[in-house]
Amino acid sequence: MILAEGNLVRLRTIRVPDLKAAVAHPFSLSATEPMTDLAWARAVHDQTGFWTPKTGVAAFEVEDRLVGTMQYYPAGPRVHGFEIGYSLHNEDDRGKGYGSEALRLFSDLLFAQHAECHRLQLIIAVENFADARTVEHCGYAAEGTLRKAHYAGPGEPGDCLVYSRVRD
């Protein structure tokens, strides 16, 4: 099902043929745990299609080619909104505006579909300057630092920045 279309990308629900490419990127289908097992991904797809009223994963494609995924899930028990995660699968697709347009479309879609949602947020590692520029370009504002909140590998956790966009 098509969720939104822009000038560069189209957002749509996840399809079975997307799963093989998506599981190659551990957090492309799940923000809470790496989903790298194709059978597990297929079972989740068969059960929910990766789209429920409170969580979801959307594919974004360029010219019918899967480029990445966008996710939403509850931001926290007392936050009236969602957290968003996204994954651009191929380095060669970076810097072309695909991620920015997908994030704008996805954000607008969530606000349109969820009247109770007053806030969208993203959490980005402080060293991820490219993602910071992308989210700022999409109307998200930096709010603060989550200290020692990001695990990118062995060792001490790193700091993250919280960005939000609120309903007008």
GROMACS .gro file of N, CA, C and O in nm, residues 50-153:
model
  416
   50PHE      N    1   0.420  -0.538   0.955
   50PHE     CA    2   0.505  -0.432   1.009
   50PHE      C    3   0.432  -0.299   1.018
   50PHE      O    4   0.493  -0.193   1.010
   51TRP      N    5   0.298  -0.302   1.035
   51TRP     CA    6   0.223  -0.177   1.046
   51TRP      C    7   0.105  -0.198   1.141
   51TRP      O    8   0.016  -0.277   1.112
   52THR      N    9   0.110  -0.131   1.257
   52THR     CA   10   0.002  -0.137   1.354
   52THR      C   11  -0.033   0.008   1.392
   52THR      O   12   0.038   0.101   1.354
   53PRO      N   13  -0.138   0.028   1.470
   53PRO     CA   14  -0.172   0.165   1.509
   53PRO      C   15  -0.064   0.236   1.593
   53PRO      O   16  -0.057   0.359   1.591
   54LYS      N   17   0.019   0.162   1.662
   54LYS     CA   18   0.119   0.225   1.750
   54LYS      C   19   0.263   0.207   1.708
   54LYS      O   20   0.353   0.268   1.765
   55THR      N   21   0.289   0.120   1.612
   55THR     CA   22   0.425   0.100   1.561
   55THR      C   23   0.417   0.067   1.413
   55THR      O   24   0.317   0.013   1.366
   56GLY      N   25   0.522   0.099   1.342
   56GLY     CA   26   0.521   0.064   1.201
   56GLY      C   27   0.655   0.084   1.135
   56GLY      O   28   0.740   0.159   1.183
   57VAL      N   29   0.671   0.015   1.024
   57VAL     CA   30   0.789   0.030   0.939
   57VAL      C   31   0.739   0.053   0.798
   57VAL      O   32   0.652  -0.020   0.749
   58ALA      N   33   0.792   0.155   0.735
   58ALA     CA   34   0.758   0.185   0.596
   58ALA      C   35   0.884   0.175   0.512
   58ALA      O   36   0.993   0.211   0.556
   59ALA      N   37   0.868   0.124   0.393
   59ALA     CA   38   0.977   0.123   0.296
   59ALA      C   39   0.978   0.257   0.226
   59ALA      O   40   0.874   0.317   0.204
   60PHE      N   41   1.097   0.307   0.192
   60PHE     CA   42   1.099   0.417   0.097
   60PHE      C   43   1.180   0.373  -0.022
   60PHE      O   44   1.283   0.307  -0.011
   61GLU      N   45   1.125   0.405  -0.138
   61GLU     CA   46   1.182   0.357  -0.263
   61GLU      C   47   1.199   0.472  -0.361
   61GLU      O   48   1.132   0.574  -0.353
   62VAL      N   49   1.293   0.451  -0.451
   62VAL     CA   50   1.319   0.542  -0.562
   62VAL      C   51   1.310   0.458  -0.688
   62VAL      O   52   1.381   0.357  -0.702
   63GLU      N   53   1.220   0.497  -0.776
   63GLU     CA   54   1.200   0.424  -0.902
   63GLU      C   55   1.185   0.274  -0.878
   63GLU      O   56   1.256   0.192  -0.939
   64ASP      N   57   1.098   0.238  -0.787
   64ASP     CA   58   1.066   0.099  -0.752
   64ASP      C   59   1.182   0.021  -0.692
   64ASP      O   60   1.180  -0.102  -0.686
   65ARG      N   61   1.285   0.091  -0.643
   65ARG     CA   62   1.400   0.027  -0.579
   65ARG      C   63   1.399   0.062  -0.431
   65ARG      O   64   1.394   0.180  -0.395
   66LEU      N   65   1.401  -0.039  -0.343
   66LEU     CA   66   1.405  -0.015  -0.199
   66LEU      C   67   1.534   0.058  -0.165
   66LEU      O   68   1.643   0.012  -0.196
   67VAL      N   69   1.520   0.174  -0.102
   67VAL     CA   70   1.635   0.256  -0.065
   67VAL      C   71   1.659   0.252   0.086
   67VAL      O   72   1.771   0.257   0.132
   68GLY      N   73   1.549   0.240   0.162
   68GLY     CA   74   1.563   0.237   0.306
   68GLY      C   75   1.430   0.216   0.374
   68GLY      O   76   1.330   0.186   0.308
   69THR      N   77   1.431   0.231   0.506
   69THR     CA   78   1.309   0.214   0.584
   69THR      C   79   1.295   0.328   0.685
   69THR      O   80   1.394   0.388   0.728
   70MET      N   81   1.170   0.355   0.721
   70MET     CA   82   1.135   0.451   0.826
   70MET      C   83   1.055   0.372   0.930
   70MET      O   84   0.975   0.287   0.893
   71GLN      N   85   1.075   0.403   1.058
   71GLN     CA   86   1.002   0.334   1.165
   71GLN      C   87   0.939   0.436   1.258
   71GLN      O   88   0.992   0.547   1.272
   72TYR      N   89   0.830   0.397   1.320
   72TYR     CA   90   0.778   0.477   1.431
   72TYR      C   91   0.736   0.383   1.542
   72TYR      O   92   0.700   0.268   1.519
   73TYR      N   93   0.744   0.433   1.665
   73TYR     CA   94   0.712   0.356   1.783
   73TYR      C   95   0.691   0.455   1.897
   73TYR      O   96   0.731   0.573   1.886
   74PRO      N   97   0.626   0.414   2.006
   74PRO     CA   98   0.600   0.508   2.116
   74PRO      C   99   0.730   0.569   2.169
   74PRO      O  100   0.830   0.500   2.188
   75ALA      N  101   0.725   0.700   2.193
   75ALA     CA  102   0.844   0.771   2.241
   75ALA      C  103   0.866   0.747   2.390
   75ALA      O  104   0.978   0.751   2.437
   76GLY      N  105   0.762   0.725   2.463
   76GLY     CA  106   0.772   0.703   2.607
   76GLY      C  107   0.634   0.707   2.668
   76GLY      O  108   0.540   0.759   2.607
   77PRO      N  109   0.619   0.654   2.788
   77PRO     CA  110   0.485   0.641   2.845
   77PRO      C  111   0.414   0.774   2.871
   77PRO      O  112   0.293   0.779   2.874
   78ARG      N  113   0.485   0.882   2.888
   78ARG     CA  114   0.420   1.010   2.917
   78ARG      C  115   0.443   1.111   2.805
   78ARG      O  116   0.418   1.231   2.824
   79VAL      N  117   0.488   1.066   2.692
   79VAL     CA  118   0.513   1.153   2.578
   79VAL      C  119   0.399   1.135   2.478
   79VAL      O  120   0.369   1.022   2.439
   80HIS      N  121   0.337   1.242   2.438
   80HIS     CA  122   0.224   1.237   2.345
   80HIS      C  123   0.275   1.237   2.201
   80HIS      O  124   0.255   1.332   2.126
   81GLY      N  125   0.342   1.131   2.166
   81GLY     CA  126   0.395   1.123   2.031
   81GLY      C  127   0.476   0.998   2.007
   81GLY      O  128   0.469   0.903   2.084
   82PHE      N  129   0.551   1.003   1.900
   82PHE     CA  130   0.628   0.887   1.856
   82PHE      C  131   0.774   0.923   1.838
   82PHE      O  132   0.809   1.038   1.813
   83GLU      N  133   0.855   0.820   1.847
   83GLU     CA  134   0.995   0.832   1.808
   83GLU      C  135   1.007   0.773   1.668
   83GLU      O  136   0.936   0.680   1.632
   84ILE      N  137   1.095   0.830   1.591
   84ILE     CA  138   1.118   0.785   1.453
   84ILE      C  139   1.262   0.738   1.440
   84ILE      O  140   1.354   0.797   1.496
   85GLY      N  141   1.279   0.632   1.365
   85GLY     CA  142   1.411   0.586   1.326
   85GLY      C  143   1.410   0.565   1.176
   85GLY      O  144   1.304   0.544   1.117
   86TYR      N  145   1.525   0.575   1.116
   86TYR     CA  146   1.530   0.547   0.973
   86TYR      C  147   1.665   0.489   0.936
   86TYR      O  148   1.763   0.503   1.007
   87SER      N  149   1.664   0.421   0.823
   87SER     CA  150   1.785   0.357   0.773
   87SER      C  151   1.791   0.373   0.622
   87SER      O  152   1.698   0.332   0.551
   88LEU      N  153   1.897   0.433   0.575
   88LEU     CA  154   1.925   0.440   0.433
   88LEU      C  155   2.023   0.327   0.406
   88LEU      O  156   2.131   0.323   0.464
   89HIS      N  157   1.986   0.233   0.321
   89HIS     CA  158   2.059   0.106   0.311
   89HIS      C  159   2.192   0.112   0.237
   89HIS      O  160   2.280   0.033   0.265
   90ASN      N  161   2.208   0.201   0.142
   90ASN     CA  162   2.326   0.200   0.058
   90ASN      C  163   2.399   0.334   0.065
   90ASN      O  164   2.337   0.438   0.046
   91GLU      N  165   2.527   0.330   0.091
   91GLU     CA  166   2.609   0.453   0.097
   91GLU      C  167   2.594   0.537  -0.030
   91GLU      O  168   2.595   0.659  -0.024
   92ASP      N  169   2.579   0.473  -0.144
   92ASP     CA  170   2.569   0.546  -0.271
   92ASP      C  171   2.442   0.631  -0.280
   92ASP      O  172   2.434   0.722  -0.363
   93ASP      N  173   2.343   0.604  -0.196
   93ASP     CA  174   2.219   0.680  -0.197
   93ASP      C  175   2.222   0.801  -0.103
   93ASP      O  176   2.128   0.880  -0.100
   94ARG      N  177   2.329   0.815  -0.028
   94ARG     CA  178   2.340   0.928   0.064
   94ARG      C  179   2.367   1.058  -0.013
   94ARG      O  180   2.429   1.056  -0.118
   95GLY      N  181   2.319   1.167   0.043
   95GLY     CA  182   2.345   1.298  -0.015
   95GLY      C  183   2.260   1.332  -0.136
   95GLY      O  184   2.284   1.432  -0.203
   96LYS      N  185   2.158   1.254  -0.163
   96LYS     CA  186   2.073   1.277  -0.281
   96LYS      C  187   1.935   1.330  -0.244
   96LYS      O  188   1.851   1.349  -0.331
   97GLY      N  189   1.911   1.350  -0.116
   97GLY     CA  190   1.782   1.403  -0.071
   97GLY      C  191   1.677   1.299  -0.043
   97GLY      O  192   1.565   1.332  -0.003
   98TYR      N  193   1.710   1.170  -0.060
   98TYR     CA  194   1.611   1.064  -0.039
   98TYR      C  195   1.567   1.057   0.108
   98TYR      O  196   1.448   1.049   0.138
   99GLY      N  197   1.664   1.056   0.197
   99GLY     CA  198   1.633   1.047   0.339
   99GLY      C  199   1.554   1.167   0.389
   99GLY      O  200   1.459   1.153   0.466
  100SER      N  201   1.592   1.287   0.345
  100SER     CA  202   1.521   1.408   0.386
  100SER      C  203   1.377   1.405   0.340
  100SER      O  204   1.285   1.433   0.418
  101GLU      N  205   1.355   1.372   0.215
  101GLU     CA  206   1.218   1.371   0.166
  101GLU      C  207   1.136   1.261   0.236
  101GLU      O  208   1.021   1.284   0.273
  102ALA      N  209   1.197   1.145   0.255
  102ALA     CA  210   1.125   1.037   0.324
  102ALA      C  211   1.089   1.078   0.466
  102ALA      O  212   0.977   1.052   0.511
  103LEU      N  213   1.179   1.144   0.536
  103LEU     CA  214   1.151   1.187   0.673
  103LEU      C  215   1.039   1.291   0.676
  103LEU      O  216   0.950   1.285   0.760
  104ARG      N  217   1.041   1.387   0.585
  104ARG     CA  218   0.933   1.487   0.579
  104ARG      C  219   0.799   1.420   0.551
  104ARG      O  220   0.698   1.448   0.617
  105LEU      N  221   0.795   1.332   0.452
  105LEU     CA  222   0.671   1.263   0.417
  105LEU      C  223   0.620   1.179   0.534
  105LEU      O  224   0.501   1.179   0.566
  106PHE      N  225   0.710   1.106   0.598
  106PHE     CA  226   0.673   1.018   0.708
  106PHE      C  227   0.622   1.099   0.827
  106PHE      O  228   0.522   1.063   0.889
  107SER      N  229   0.690   1.208   0.858
  107SER     CA  230   0.647   1.294   0.969
  107SER      C  231   0.508   1.350   0.942
  107SER      O  232   0.421   1.347   1.031
  108ASP      N  233   0.485   1.401   0.822
  108ASP     CA  234   0.354   1.455   0.787
  108ASP      C  235   0.247   1.346   0.795
  108ASP      O  236   0.135   1.369   0.841
  109LEU      N  237   0.280   1.225   0.748
  109LEU     CA  238   0.187   1.113   0.753
  109LEU      C  239   0.147   1.080   0.897
  109LEU      O  240   0.029   1.061   0.928
  110LEU      N  241   0.245   1.074   0.986
  110LEU     CA  242   0.215   1.040   1.126
  110LEU      C  243   0.126   1.146   1.191
  110LEU      O  244   0.031   1.113   1.261
  111PHE      N  245   0.156   1.273   1.167
  111PHE     CA  246   0.070   1.377   1.222
  111PHE      C  247  -0.071   1.368   1.164
  111PHE      O  248  -0.169   1.388   1.234
  112ALA      N  249  -0.083   1.337   1.036
  112ALA     CA  250  -0.215   1.327   0.972
  112ALA      C  251  -0.294   1.206   1.023
  112ALA      O  252  -0.416   1.214   1.042
  113GLN      N  253  -0.227   1.094   1.047
  113GLN     CA  254  -0.296   0.973   1.088
  113GLN      C  255  -0.322   0.962   1.237
  113GLN      O  256  -0.402   0.881   1.281
  114HIS      N  257  -0.252   1.041   1.317
  114HIS     CA  258  -0.260   1.028   1.463
  114HIS      C  259  -0.290   1.164   1.527
  114HIS      O  260  -0.199   1.239   1.564
  115ALA      N  261  -0.418   1.193   1.544
  115ALA     CA  262  -0.458   1.321   1.603
  115ALA      C  263  -0.403   1.338   1.745
  115ALA      O  264  -0.380   1.450   1.790
  116GLU      N  265  -0.382   1.227   1.815
  116GLU     CA  266  -0.331   1.232   1.951
  116GLU      C  267  -0.181   1.259   1.957
  116GLU      O  268  -0.126   1.286   2.064
  117CYS      N  269  -0.115   1.255   1.844
  117CYS     CA  270   0.030   1.275   1.838
  117CYS      C  271   0.060   1.425   1.829
  117CYS      O  272   0.021   1.491   1.734
  118HIS      N  273   0.130   1.474   1.930
  118HIS     CA  274   0.167   1.616   1.932
  118HIS      C  275   0.316   1.637   1.914
  118HIS      O  276   0.362   1.750   1.904
  119ARG      N  277   0.391   1.526   1.909
  119ARG     CA  278   0.536   1.537   1.905
  119ARG      C  279   0.595   1.416   1.834
  119ARG      O  280   0.553   1.303   1.855
  120LEU      N  281   0.693   1.443   1.750
  120LEU     CA  282   0.776   1.339   1.691
  120LEU      C  283   0.919   1.366   1.734
  120LEU      O  284   0.960   1.482   1.741
  121GLN      N  285   0.993   1.261   1.763
  121GLN     CA  286   1.132   1.282   1.804
  121GLN      C  287   1.223   1.180   1.740
  121GLN      O  288   1.180   1.070   1.703
  122LEU      N  289   1.347   1.222   1.726
  122LEU     CA  290   1.455   1.134   1.680
  122LEU      C  291   1.570   1.147   1.777
  122LEU      O  292   1.592   1.255   1.834
  123ILE      N  293   1.643   1.040   1.797
  123ILE     CA  294   1.760   1.042   1.882
  123ILE      C  295   1.879   1.002   1.795
  123ILE      O  296   1.878   0.896   1.732
  124ILE      N  297   1.979   1.089   1.792
  124ILE     CA  298   2.091   1.074   1.699
  124ILE      C  299   2.222   1.084   1.775
  124ILE      O  300   2.240   1.172   1.861
  125ALA      N  301   2.315   0.995   1.745
  125ALA     CA  302   2.447   1.000   1.807
  125ALA      C  303   2.513   1.135   1.778
  125ALA      O  304   2.502   1.188   1.667
  126VAL      N  305   2.579   1.192   1.878
  126VAL     CA  306   2.635   1.327   1.863
  126VAL      C  307   2.736   1.336   1.748
  126VAL      O  308   2.750   1.441   1.687
  127GLU      N  309   2.801   1.228   1.717
  127GLU     CA  310   2.901   1.232   1.610
  127GLU      C  311   2.840   1.217   1.471
  127GLU      O  312   2.909   1.228   1.371
  128ASN      N  313   2.710   1.195   1.463
  128ASN     CA  314   2.643   1.174   1.334
  128ASN      C  315   2.596   1.307   1.277
  128ASN      O  316   2.478   1.341   1.278
  129PHE      N  317   2.691   1.384   1.224
  129PHE     CA  318   2.664   1.519   1.174
  129PHE      C  319   2.570   1.517   1.052
  129PHE      O  320   2.488   1.605   1.037
  130ALA      N  321   2.582   1.416   0.968
  130ALA     CA  322   2.498   1.410   0.848
  130ALA      C  323   2.351   1.394   0.886
  130ALA      O  324   2.264   1.464   0.832
  131ASP      N  325   2.321   1.305   0.981
  131ASP     CA  326   2.182   1.288   1.024
  131ASP      C  327   2.131   1.413   1.096
  131ASP      O  328   2.015   1.451   1.081
  132ALA      N  329   2.216   1.478   1.172
  132ALA     CA  330   2.176   1.601   1.240
  132ALA      C  331   2.134   1.706   1.137
  132ALA      O  332   2.031   1.772   1.153
  133ARG      N  333   2.212   1.723   1.032
  133ARG     CA  334   2.177   1.819   0.926
  133ARG      C  335   2.046   1.779   0.859
  133ARG      O  336   1.962   1.863   0.829
  134THR      N  337   2.030   1.651   0.834
  134THR     CA  338   1.907   1.603   0.769
  134THR      C  339   1.784   1.636   0.851
  134THR      O  340   1.687   1.692   0.799
  135VAL      N  341   1.786   1.602   0.979
  135VAL     CA  342   1.666   1.623   1.060
  135VAL      C  343   1.638   1.772   1.081
  135VAL      O  344   1.522   1.814   1.082
  136GLU      N  345   1.742   1.852   1.094
  136GLU     CA  346   1.722   1.997   1.106
  136GLU      C  347   1.661   2.052   0.977
  136GLU      O  348   1.571   2.137   0.982
  137HIS      N  349   1.707   2.003   0.864
  137HIS     CA  350   1.653   2.044   0.734
  137HIS      C  351   1.505   2.008   0.723
  137HIS      O  352   1.430   2.073   0.649
  138CYS      N  353   1.462   1.907   0.796
  138CYS     CA  354   1.322   1.860   0.791
  138CYS      C  355   1.235   1.923   0.899
  138CYS      O  356   1.123   1.879   0.923
  139GLY      N  357   1.285   2.026   0.965
  139GLY     CA  358   1.204   2.098   1.061
  139GLY      C  359   1.212   2.050   1.204
  139GLY      O  360   1.136   2.093   1.290
  140TYR      N  361   1.306   1.963   1.234
  140TYR     CA  362   1.326   1.915   1.370
  140TYR      C  363   1.422   2.008   1.442
  140TYR      O  364   1.519   2.056   1.382
  141ALA      N  365   1.397   2.032   1.570
  141ALA     CA  366   1.481   2.119   1.650
  141ALA      C  367   1.557   2.038   1.754
  141ALA      O  368   1.500   1.947   1.815
  142ALA      N  369   1.683   2.073   1.773
  142ALA     CA  370   1.764   2.008   1.877
  142ALA      C  371   1.712   2.051   2.014
  142ALA      O  372   1.682   2.168   2.036
  143GLU      N  373   1.699   1.954   2.104
  143GLU     CA  374   1.645   1.984   2.237
  143GLU      C  375   1.746   1.964   2.349
  143GLU      O  376   1.738   2.028   2.451
  144GLY      N  377   1.836   1.869   2.332
  144GLY     CA  378   1.930   1.844   2.439
  144GLY      C  379   2.008   1.716   2.416
  144GLY      O  380   1.993   1.650   2.314
  145THR      N  381   2.090   1.684   2.514
  145THR     CA  382   2.179   1.569   2.505
  145THR      C  383   2.135   1.461   2.602
  145THR      O  384   2.103   1.489   2.718
  146LEU      N  385   2.131   1.338   2.552
  146LEU     CA  386   2.114   1.221   2.638
  146LEU      C  387   2.255   1.165   2.659
  146LEU      O  388   2.315   1.110   2.567
  147ARG      N  389   2.306   1.182   2.777
  147ARG     CA  390   2.443   1.140   2.803
  147ARG      C  391   2.451   0.989   2.820
  147ARG      O  392   2.365   0.928   2.883
  148LYS      N  393   2.553   0.932   2.760
  148LYS     CA  394   2.582   0.788   2.769
  148LYS      C  395   2.460   0.702   2.738
  148LYS      O  396   2.426   0.609   2.810
  149ALA      N  397   2.392   0.734   2.628
  149ALA     CA  398   2.268   0.665   2.593
  149ALA      C  399   2.277   0.580   2.467
  149ALA      O  400   2.184   0.510   2.434
  150HIS      N  401   2.389   0.585   2.397
  150HIS     CA  402   2.399   0.521   2.266
  150HIS      C  403   2.510   0.416   2.266
  150HIS      O  404   2.625   0.446   2.295
  151TYR      N  405   2.472   0.294   2.234
  151TYR     CA  406   2.571   0.187   2.218
  151TYR      C  407   2.594   0.163   2.070
  151TYR      O  408   2.504   0.124   1.998
  152ALA      N  409   2.714   0.189   2.025
  152ALA     CA  410   2.749   0.167   1.886
  152ALA      C  411   2.847   0.053   1.872
  152ALA      O  412   2.890   0.021   1.763
  153GLY      N  413   2.884  -0.006   1.983
  153GLY     CA  414   2.981  -0.115   1.981
  153GLY      C  415   3.035  -0.135   2.121
  153GLY      O  416   2.978  -0.084   2.218
   0.00000   0.00000   0.00000
